[in-house]
mmCIF file of C-alpha atoms in Angstrom:
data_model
loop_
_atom_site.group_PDB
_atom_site.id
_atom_site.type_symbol
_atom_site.label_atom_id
_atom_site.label_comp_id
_atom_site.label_asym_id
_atom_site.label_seq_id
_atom_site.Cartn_x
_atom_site.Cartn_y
_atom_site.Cartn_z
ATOM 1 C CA UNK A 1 -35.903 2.208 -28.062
ATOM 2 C CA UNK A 2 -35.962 5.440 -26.165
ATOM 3 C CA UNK A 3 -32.701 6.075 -25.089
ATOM 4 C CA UNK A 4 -32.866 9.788 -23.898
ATOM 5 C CA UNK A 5 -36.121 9.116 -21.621
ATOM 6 C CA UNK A 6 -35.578 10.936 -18.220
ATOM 7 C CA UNK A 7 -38.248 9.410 -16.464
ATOM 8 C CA UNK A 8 -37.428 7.324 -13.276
ATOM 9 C CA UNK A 9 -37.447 3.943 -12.692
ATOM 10 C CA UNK A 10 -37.768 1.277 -9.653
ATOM 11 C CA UNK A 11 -34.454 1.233 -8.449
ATOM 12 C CA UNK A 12 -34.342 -2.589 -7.577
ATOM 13 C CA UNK A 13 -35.409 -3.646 -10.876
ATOM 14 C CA UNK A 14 -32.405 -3.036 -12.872
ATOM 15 C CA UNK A 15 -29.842 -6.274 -13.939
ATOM 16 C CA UNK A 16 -27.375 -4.164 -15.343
ATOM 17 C CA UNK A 17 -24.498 -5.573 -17.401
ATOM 18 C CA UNK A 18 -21.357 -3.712 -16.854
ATOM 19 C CA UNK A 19 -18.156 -3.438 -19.511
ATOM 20 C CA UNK A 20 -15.001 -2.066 -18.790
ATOM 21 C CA UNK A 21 -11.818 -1.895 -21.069
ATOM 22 C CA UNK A 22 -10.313 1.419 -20.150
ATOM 23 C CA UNK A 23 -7.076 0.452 -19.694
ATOM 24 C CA UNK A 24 -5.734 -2.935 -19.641
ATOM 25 C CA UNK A 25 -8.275 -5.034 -18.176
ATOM 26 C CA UNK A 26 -11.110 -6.460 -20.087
ATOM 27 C CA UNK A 27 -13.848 -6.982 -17.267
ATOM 28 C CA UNK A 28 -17.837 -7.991 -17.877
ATOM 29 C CA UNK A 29 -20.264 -7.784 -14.618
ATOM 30 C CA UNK A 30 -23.576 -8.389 -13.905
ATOM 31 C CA UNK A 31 -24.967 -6.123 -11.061
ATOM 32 C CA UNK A 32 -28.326 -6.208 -9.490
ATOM 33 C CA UNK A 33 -30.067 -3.098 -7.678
ATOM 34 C CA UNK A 34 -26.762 -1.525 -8.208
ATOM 35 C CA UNK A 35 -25.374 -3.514 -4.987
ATOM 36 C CA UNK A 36 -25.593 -6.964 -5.724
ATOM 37 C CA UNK A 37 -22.566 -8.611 -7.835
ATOM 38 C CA UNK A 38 -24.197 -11.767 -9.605
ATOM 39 C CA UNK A 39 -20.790 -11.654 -11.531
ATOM 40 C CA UNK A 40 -17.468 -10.117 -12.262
ATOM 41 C CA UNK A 41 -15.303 -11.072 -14.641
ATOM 42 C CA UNK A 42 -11.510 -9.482 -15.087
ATOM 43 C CA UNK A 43 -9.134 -11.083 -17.242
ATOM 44 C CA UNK A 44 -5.852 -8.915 -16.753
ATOM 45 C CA UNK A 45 -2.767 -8.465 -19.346
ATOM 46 C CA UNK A 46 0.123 -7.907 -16.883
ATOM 47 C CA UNK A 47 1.858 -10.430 -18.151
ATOM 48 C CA UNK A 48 2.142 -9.106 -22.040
ATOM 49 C CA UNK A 49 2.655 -5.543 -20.452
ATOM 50 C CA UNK A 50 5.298 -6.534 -18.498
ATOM 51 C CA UNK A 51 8.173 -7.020 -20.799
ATOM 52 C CA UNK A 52 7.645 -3.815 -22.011
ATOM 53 C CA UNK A 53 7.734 -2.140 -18.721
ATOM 54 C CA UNK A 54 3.927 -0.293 -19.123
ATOM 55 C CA UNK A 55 1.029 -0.807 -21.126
ATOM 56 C CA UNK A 56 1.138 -0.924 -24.994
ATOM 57 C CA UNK A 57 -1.845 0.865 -26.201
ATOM 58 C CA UNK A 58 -2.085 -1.028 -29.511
ATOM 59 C CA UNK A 59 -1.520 -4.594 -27.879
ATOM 60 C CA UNK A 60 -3.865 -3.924 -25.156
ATOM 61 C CA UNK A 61 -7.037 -2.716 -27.565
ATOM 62 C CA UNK A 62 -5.901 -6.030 -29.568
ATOM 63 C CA UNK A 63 -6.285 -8.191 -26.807
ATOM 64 C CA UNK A 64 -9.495 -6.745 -25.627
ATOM 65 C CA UNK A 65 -11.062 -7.810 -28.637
ATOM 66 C CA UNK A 66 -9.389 -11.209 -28.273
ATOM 67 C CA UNK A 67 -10.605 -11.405 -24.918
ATOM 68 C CA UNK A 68 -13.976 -9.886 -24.746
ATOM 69 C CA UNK A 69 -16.805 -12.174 -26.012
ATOM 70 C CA UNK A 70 -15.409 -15.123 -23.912
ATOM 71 C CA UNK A 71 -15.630 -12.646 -20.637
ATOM 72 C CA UNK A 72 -19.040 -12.096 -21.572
ATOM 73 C CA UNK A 73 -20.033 -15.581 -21.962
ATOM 74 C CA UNK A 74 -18.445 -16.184 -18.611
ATOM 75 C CA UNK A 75 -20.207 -13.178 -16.984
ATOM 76 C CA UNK A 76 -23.516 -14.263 -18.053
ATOM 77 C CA UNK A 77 -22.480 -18.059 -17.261
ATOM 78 C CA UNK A 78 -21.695 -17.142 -13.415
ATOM 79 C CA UNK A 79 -24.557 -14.775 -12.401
ATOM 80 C CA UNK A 80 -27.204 -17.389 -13.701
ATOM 81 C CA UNK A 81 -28.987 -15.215 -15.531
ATOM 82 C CA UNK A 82 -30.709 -15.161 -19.049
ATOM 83 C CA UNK A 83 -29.595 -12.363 -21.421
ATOM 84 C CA UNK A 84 -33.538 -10.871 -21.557
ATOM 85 C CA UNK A 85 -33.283 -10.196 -18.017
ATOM 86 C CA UNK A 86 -30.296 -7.527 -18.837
ATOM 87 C CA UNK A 87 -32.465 -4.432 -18.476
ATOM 88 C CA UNK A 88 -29.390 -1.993 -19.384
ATOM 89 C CA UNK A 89 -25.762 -2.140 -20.346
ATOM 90 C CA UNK A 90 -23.167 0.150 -19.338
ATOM 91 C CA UNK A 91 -19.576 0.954 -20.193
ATOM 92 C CA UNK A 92 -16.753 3.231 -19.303
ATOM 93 C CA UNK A 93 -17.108 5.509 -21.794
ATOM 94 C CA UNK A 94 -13.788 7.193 -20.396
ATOM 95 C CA UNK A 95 -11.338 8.204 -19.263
ATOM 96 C CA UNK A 96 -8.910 5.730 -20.286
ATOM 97 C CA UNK A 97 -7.096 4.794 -24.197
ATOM 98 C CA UNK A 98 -9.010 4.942 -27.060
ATOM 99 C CA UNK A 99 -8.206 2.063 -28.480
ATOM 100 C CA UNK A 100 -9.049 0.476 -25.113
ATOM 101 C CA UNK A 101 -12.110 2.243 -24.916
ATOM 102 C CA UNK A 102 -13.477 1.728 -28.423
ATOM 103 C CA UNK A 103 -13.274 -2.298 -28.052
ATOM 104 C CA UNK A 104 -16.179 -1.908 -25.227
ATOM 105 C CA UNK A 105 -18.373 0.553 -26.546
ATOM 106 C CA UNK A 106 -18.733 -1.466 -29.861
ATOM 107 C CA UNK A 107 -19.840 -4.454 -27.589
ATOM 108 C CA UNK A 108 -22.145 -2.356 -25.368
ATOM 109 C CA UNK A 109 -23.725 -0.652 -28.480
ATOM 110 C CA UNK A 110 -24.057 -3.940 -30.169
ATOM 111 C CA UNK A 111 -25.289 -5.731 -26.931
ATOM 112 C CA UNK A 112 -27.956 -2.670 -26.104
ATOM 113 C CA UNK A 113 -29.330 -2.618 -29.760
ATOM 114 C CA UNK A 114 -29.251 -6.756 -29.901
ATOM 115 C CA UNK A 115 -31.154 -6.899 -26.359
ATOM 116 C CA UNK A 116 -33.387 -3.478 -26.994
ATOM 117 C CA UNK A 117 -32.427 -1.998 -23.717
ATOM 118 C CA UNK A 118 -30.701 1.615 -22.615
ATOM 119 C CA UNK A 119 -27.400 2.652 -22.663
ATOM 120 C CA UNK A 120 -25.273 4.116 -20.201
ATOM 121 C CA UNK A 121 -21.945 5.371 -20.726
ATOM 122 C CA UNK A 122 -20.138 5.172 -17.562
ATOM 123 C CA UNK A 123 -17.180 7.340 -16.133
ATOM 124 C CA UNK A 124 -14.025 5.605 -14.889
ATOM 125 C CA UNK A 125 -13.647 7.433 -11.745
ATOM 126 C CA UNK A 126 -17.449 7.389 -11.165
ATOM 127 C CA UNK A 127 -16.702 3.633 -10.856
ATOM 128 C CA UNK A 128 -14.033 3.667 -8.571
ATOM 129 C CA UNK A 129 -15.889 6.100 -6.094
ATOM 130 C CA UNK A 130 -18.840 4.158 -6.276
ATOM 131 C CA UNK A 131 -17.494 0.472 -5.980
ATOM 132 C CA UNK A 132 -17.179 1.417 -2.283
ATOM 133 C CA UNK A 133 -21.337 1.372 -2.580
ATOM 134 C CA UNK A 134 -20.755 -2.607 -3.340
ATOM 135 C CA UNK A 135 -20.129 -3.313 0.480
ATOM 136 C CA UNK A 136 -21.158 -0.810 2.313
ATOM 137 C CA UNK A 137 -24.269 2.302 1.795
ATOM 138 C CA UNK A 138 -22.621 5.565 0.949
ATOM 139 C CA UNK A 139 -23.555 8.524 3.227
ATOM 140 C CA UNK A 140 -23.700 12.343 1.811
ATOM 141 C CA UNK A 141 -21.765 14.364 1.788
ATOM 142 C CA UNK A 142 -18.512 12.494 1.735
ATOM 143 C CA UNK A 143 -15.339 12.725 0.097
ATOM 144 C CA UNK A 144 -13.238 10.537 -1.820
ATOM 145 C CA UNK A 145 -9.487 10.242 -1.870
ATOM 146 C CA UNK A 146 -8.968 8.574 -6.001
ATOM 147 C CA UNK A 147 -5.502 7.145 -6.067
ATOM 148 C CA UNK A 148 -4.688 5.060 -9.409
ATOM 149 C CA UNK A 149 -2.132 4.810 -12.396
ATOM 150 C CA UNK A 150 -3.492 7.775 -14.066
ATOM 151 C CA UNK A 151 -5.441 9.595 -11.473
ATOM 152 C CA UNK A 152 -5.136 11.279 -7.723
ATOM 153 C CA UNK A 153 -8.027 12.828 -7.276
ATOM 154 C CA UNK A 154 -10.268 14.687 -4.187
ATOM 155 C CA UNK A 155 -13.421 14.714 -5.084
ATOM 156 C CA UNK A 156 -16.685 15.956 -3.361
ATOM 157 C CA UNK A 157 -20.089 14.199 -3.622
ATOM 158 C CA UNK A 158 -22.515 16.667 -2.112
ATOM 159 C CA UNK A 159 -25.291 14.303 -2.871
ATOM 160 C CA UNK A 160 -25.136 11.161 -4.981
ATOM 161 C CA UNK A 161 -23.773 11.261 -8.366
ATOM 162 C CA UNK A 162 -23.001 14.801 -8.363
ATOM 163 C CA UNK A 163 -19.047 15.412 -8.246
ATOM 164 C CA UNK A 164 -16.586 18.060 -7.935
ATOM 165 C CA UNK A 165 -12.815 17.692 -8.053
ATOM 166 C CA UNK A 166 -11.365 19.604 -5.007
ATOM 167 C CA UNK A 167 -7.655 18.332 -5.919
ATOM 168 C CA UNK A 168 -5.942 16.669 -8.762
ATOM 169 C CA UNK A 169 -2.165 15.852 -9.824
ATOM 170 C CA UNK A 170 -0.180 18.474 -11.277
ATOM 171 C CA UNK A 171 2.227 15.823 -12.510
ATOM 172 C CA UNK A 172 2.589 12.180 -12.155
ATOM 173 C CA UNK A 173 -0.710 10.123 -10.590
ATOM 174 C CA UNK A 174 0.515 8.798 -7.167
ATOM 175 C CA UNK A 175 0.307 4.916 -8.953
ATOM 176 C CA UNK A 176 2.686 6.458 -11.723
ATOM 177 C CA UNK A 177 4.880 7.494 -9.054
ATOM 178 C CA UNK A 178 5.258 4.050 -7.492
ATOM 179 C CA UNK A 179 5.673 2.801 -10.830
ATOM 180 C CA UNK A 180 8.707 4.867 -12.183
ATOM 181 C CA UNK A 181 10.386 4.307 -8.733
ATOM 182 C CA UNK A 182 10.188 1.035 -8.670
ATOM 183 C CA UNK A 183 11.776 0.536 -12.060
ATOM 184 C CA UNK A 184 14.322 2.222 -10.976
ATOM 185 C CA UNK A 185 15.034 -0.201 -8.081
ATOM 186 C CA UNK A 186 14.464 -2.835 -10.658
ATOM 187 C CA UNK A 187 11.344 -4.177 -10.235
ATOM 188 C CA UNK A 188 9.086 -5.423 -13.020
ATOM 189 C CA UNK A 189 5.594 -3.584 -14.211
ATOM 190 C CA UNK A 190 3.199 -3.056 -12.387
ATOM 191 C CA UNK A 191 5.783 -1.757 -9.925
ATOM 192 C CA UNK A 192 3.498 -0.582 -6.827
ATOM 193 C CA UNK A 193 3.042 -4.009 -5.377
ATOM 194 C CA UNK A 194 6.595 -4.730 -5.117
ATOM 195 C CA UNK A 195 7.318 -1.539 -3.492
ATOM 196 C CA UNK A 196 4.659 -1.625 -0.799
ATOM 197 C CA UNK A 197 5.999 -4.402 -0.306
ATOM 198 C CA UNK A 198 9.382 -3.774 0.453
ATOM 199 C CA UNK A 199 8.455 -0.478 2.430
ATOM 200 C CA UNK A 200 6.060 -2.353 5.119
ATOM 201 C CA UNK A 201 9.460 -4.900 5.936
ATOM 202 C CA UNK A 202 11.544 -2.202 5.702
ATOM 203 C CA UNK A 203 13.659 -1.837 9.498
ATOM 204 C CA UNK A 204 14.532 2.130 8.423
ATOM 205 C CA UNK A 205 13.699 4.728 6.236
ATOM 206 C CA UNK A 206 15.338 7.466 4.039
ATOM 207 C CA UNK A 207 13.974 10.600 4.805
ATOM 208 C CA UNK A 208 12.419 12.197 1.264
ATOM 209 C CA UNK A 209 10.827 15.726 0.230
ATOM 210 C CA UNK A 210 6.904 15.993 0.733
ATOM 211 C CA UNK A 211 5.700 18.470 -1.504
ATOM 212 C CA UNK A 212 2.715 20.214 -0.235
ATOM 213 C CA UNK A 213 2.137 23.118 -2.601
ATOM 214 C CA UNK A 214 -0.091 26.009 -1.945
ATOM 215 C CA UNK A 215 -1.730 26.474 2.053
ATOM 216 C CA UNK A 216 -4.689 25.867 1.185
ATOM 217 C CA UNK A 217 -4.041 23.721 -1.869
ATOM 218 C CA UNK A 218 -5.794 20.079 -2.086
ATOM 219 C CA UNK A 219 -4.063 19.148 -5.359
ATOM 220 C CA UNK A 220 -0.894 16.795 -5.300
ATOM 221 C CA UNK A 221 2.435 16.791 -6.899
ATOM 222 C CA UNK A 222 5.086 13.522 -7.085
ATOM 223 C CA UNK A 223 7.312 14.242 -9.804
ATOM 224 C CA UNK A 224 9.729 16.132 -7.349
ATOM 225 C CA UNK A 225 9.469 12.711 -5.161
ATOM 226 C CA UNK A 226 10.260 10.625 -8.163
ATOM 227 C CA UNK A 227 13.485 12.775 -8.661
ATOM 228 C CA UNK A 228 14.815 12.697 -5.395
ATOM 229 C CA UNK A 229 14.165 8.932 -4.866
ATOM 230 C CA UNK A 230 16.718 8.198 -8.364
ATOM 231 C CA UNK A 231 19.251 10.785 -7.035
ATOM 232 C CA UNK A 232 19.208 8.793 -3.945
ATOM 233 C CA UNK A 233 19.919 5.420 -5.976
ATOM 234 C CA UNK A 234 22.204 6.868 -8.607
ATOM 235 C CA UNK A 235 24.392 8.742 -5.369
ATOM 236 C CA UNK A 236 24.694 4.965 -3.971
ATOM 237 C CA UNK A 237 25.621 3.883 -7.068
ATOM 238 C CA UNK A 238 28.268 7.055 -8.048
ATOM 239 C CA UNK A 239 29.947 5.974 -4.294
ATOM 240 C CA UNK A 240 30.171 2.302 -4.836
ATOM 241 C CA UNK A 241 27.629 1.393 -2.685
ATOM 242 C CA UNK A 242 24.354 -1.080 -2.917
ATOM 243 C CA UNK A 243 21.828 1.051 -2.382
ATOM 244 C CA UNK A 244 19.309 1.068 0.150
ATOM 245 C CA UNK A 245 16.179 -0.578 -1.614
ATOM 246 C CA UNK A 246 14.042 -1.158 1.333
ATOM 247 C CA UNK A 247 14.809 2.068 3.394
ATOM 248 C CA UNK A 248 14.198 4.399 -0.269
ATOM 249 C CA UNK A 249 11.401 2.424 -0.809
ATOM 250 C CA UNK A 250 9.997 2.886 3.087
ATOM 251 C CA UNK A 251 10.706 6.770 2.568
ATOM 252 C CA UNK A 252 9.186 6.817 -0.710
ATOM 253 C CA UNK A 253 6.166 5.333 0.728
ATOM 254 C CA UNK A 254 5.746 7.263 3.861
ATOM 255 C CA UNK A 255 6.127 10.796 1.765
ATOM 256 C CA UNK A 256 3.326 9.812 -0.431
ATOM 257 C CA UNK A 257 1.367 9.053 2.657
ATOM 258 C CA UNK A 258 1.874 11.445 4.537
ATOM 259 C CA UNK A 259 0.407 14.018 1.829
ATOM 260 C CA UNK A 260 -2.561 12.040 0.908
ATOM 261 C CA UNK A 261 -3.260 11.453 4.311
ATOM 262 C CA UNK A 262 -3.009 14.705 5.843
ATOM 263 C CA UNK A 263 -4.798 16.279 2.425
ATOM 264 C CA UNK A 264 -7.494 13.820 2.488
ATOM 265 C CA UNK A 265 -8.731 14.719 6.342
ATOM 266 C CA UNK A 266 -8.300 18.383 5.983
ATOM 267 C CA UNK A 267 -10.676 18.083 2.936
ATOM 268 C CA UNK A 268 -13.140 15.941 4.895
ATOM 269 C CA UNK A 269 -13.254 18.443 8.129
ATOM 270 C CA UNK A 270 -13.345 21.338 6.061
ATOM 271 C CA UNK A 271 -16.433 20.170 3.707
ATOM 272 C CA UNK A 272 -17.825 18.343 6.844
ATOM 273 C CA UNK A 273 -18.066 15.067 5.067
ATOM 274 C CA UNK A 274 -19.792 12.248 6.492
ATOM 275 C CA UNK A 275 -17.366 9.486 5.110
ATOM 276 C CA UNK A 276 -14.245 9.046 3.508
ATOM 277 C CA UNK A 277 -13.999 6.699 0.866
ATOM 278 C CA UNK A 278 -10.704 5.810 -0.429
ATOM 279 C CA UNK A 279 -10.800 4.460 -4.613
ATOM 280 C CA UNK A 280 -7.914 3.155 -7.092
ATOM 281 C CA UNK A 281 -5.945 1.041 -7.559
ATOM 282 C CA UNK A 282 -3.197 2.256 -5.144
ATOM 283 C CA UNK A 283 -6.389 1.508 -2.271
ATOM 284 C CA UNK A 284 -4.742 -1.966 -2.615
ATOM 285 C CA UNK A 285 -1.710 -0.748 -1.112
ATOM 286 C CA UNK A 286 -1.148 -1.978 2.440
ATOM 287 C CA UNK A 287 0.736 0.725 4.010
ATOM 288 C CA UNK A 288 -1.625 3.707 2.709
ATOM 289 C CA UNK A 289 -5.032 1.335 3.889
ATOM 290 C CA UNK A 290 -3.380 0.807 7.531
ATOM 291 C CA UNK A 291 -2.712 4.664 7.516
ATOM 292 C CA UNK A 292 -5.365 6.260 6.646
ATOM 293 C CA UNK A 293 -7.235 3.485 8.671
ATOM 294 C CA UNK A 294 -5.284 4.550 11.666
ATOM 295 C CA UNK A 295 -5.690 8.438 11.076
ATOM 296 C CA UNK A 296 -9.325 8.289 10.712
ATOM 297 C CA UNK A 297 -9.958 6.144 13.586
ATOM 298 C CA UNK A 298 -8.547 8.842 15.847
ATOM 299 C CA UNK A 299 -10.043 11.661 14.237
ATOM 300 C CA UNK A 300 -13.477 9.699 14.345
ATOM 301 C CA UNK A 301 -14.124 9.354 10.134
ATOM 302 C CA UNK A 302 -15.948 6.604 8.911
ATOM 303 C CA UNK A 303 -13.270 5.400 6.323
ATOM 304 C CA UNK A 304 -14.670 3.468 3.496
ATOM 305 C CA UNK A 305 -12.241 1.062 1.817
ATOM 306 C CA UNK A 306 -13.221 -1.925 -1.319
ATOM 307 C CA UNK A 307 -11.693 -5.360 -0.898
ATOM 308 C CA UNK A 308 -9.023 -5.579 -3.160
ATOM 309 C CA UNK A 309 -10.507 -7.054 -6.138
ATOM 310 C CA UNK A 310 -13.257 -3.520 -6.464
ATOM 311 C CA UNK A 311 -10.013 -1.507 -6.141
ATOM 312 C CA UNK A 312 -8.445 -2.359 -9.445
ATOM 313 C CA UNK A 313 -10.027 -1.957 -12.407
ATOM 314 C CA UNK A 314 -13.528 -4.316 -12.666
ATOM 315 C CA UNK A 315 -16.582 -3.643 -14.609
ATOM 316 C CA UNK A 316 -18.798 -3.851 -11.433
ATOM 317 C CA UNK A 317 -17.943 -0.872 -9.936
ATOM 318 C CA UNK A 318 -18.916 0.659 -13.703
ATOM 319 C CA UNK A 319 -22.551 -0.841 -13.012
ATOM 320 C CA UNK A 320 -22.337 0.360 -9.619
ATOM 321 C CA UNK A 321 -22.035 3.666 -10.846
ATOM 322 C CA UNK A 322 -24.467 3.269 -13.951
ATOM 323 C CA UNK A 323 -27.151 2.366 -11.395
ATOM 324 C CA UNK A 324 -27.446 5.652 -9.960
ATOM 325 C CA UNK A 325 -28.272 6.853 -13.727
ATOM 326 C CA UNK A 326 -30.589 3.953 -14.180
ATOM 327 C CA UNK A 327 -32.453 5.316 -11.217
ATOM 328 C CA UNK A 328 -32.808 8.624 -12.724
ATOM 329 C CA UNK A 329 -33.369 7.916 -16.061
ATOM 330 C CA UNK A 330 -30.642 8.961 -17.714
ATOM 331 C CA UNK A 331 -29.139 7.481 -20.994
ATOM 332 C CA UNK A 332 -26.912 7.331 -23.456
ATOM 333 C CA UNK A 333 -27.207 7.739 -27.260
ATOM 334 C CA UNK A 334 -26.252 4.963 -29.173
ATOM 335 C CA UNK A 335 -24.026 7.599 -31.197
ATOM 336 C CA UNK A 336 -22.049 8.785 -28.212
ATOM 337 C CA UNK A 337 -18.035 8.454 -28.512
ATOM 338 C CA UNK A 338 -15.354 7.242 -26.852
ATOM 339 C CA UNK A 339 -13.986 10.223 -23.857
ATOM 340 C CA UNK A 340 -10.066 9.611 -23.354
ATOM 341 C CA UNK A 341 -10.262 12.814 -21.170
ATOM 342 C CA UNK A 342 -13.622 12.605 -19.726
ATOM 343 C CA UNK A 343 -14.777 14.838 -17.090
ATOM 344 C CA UNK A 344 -15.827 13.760 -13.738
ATOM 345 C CA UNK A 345 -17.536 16.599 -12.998
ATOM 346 C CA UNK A 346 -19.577 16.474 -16.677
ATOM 347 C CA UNK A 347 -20.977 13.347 -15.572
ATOM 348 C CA UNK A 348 -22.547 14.543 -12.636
ATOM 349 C CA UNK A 349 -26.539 13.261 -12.354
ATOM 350 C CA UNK A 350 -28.448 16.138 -14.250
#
């Protein structure tokens, strides 16, 4: 099998089989043309996380491999298809835990030899920019607002599948954020949901610190948030008083949107972007969707947003992704490793 070819192929003709197990998710799809989801399987380990208050790396690799032949049966079970019409398999090949990572790639790699067809090794982020492509055509150049556990990203596609990262955390991802705060209210892992929650019926709202850095600086910073929002709580609780859940949680939330939000549009006037696509996990959130819906709408953006189940982590936005280096040819070697710290920009179509 020649795995390094770089010559192109028809677009349409790939049925590409998609694993992801970055994180805590163990996901098989089955993507046609790059568009077409014949099947998507996620089986999710919240509830053996949860106890623990995060994600155990050890138990989560463990239960990938548990977990991951069944999701492919079930994969290949729901799109209808025979495994000889697979014509490539892809996997996130980062970033994500190693552990995590590794239980994938051995499938893939044994999958790809088994069936005789390419590889391609598939960035995380790459999949969450590109599962927008799954409902709607992408136009260039547009600019994508990443917003997950471990990420908060602006990135810049100047064409397709060619990044660059305008903006990045200097501290806690925005979906870290939500999570330490809302342990500290005392909500269980994963704590976002809860707190977006609480903020969109809250009646007031504590006023909190927006940290905006640098002028002219597109990267983000929530750690002195996170601080501010437990001095708040452990004030109310020094005085005697309950504190204010819904009102910190409202603040909380409309500091963090208020940064991405106004960040996001400068970066899409200033590199005269076409589109802004919003990807993550945290796209699930209500109050940052109905925002950024809002803003754009007046400042005339197309805003591109996944239904919720693209926005967490799925293995067809990975074959979304993978597609565009189906179309140009571009493989992995069977040898490749697993990329905990993977760049974006590294992964760019050659």
């Amino acid at each position: 099998m020649n795995i390094s070819s770089s010559h192109t192929h028809p677009a349409e003709a790939d049925v590409i089989l998609a694993i992801e197990t970055s994180c805590d998710e163990t996901s098989v799809a089955i993507v046609r043309g790059g568009r077409e989801v014949l099947a998507n399987q996620v089986s999710s380990q919240i509830d053996v996380h949860q106890r623990f208050g995060g994600v155990v790396p050890e138990i989560a690799s463990r239960k990938h491999v548990e977990t991951i032949t069944v999701m492919l049966e079930e994969a290949v079970k729901q799109a209808g298809v025979a495994l000889t019409d697979i014509t490539a398999v892809a996997v996130t090949q980062g970033p994500g835990l190693v552990g995590s990572l590794l239980v994938g790639i051995v499938a893939a790699k044994s999958l790809a030899m088994a069936l005789d067809v390419p590889l391609i090794g598939t960035h995380h982020i790459a999949g969450h920019i590109y599962a927008n492509r799954l409902v709607q055509e992408l136009a260039y150049p547009c600019m994508a607002l990443v917003v997950s556990g471990g990420h908060t990203e602006l990135v810049h596609l100047e064409r397709e599948g060619v990044f660059r990262v305008i903006g990045s955390t200097r501290d806690d991802a925005v979906g870290e954020a939500y999570d330490k705060v809302a342990r500290a209210v005392g909500f269980p892992y994963p704590g976002g949901p809860h707190i977006d929650r609480l903020a969109v019926d809250a009646d007031d709202a504590i006023t909190l610190p927006r940290a905006w850095l640098e002028p002219d600086s597109y990267d983000f910073s929530f750690s002195g948030l996170k601080s501010a929002v437990l001095n708040v709580v452990n004030q109310a609780k020094m005085r005697g008083e309950p504190p204010m859940y819904a009102a910190v949680a409202r603040g909380f939330q409309e500091s963090v949107i208020d940064v991405l939000t106004e960040k996001a549009m400068r970066a899409v006037k200033e590199y005269g972007a076409a589109q802004l696509l919003l990807c993550g996990g945290v796209a699930a959130n209500r109050g940052l969707r109905s925002a950024l819906a809002e803003r754009c709408q007046a400042e005339g953006v197309p805003l591109l947003i996944p239904p919720f189940e693209y926005c967490t982590d799925n293995a067809a936005m990975i074959a979304a992704a993978a597609h565009i280096k189906w179309k140009h040819g571009q493989f992995t070697p069977l040898d490749f490793q697993a990329q905990p710290l993977f760049s974006l920009e590294a992964w760019s179509v050659e």
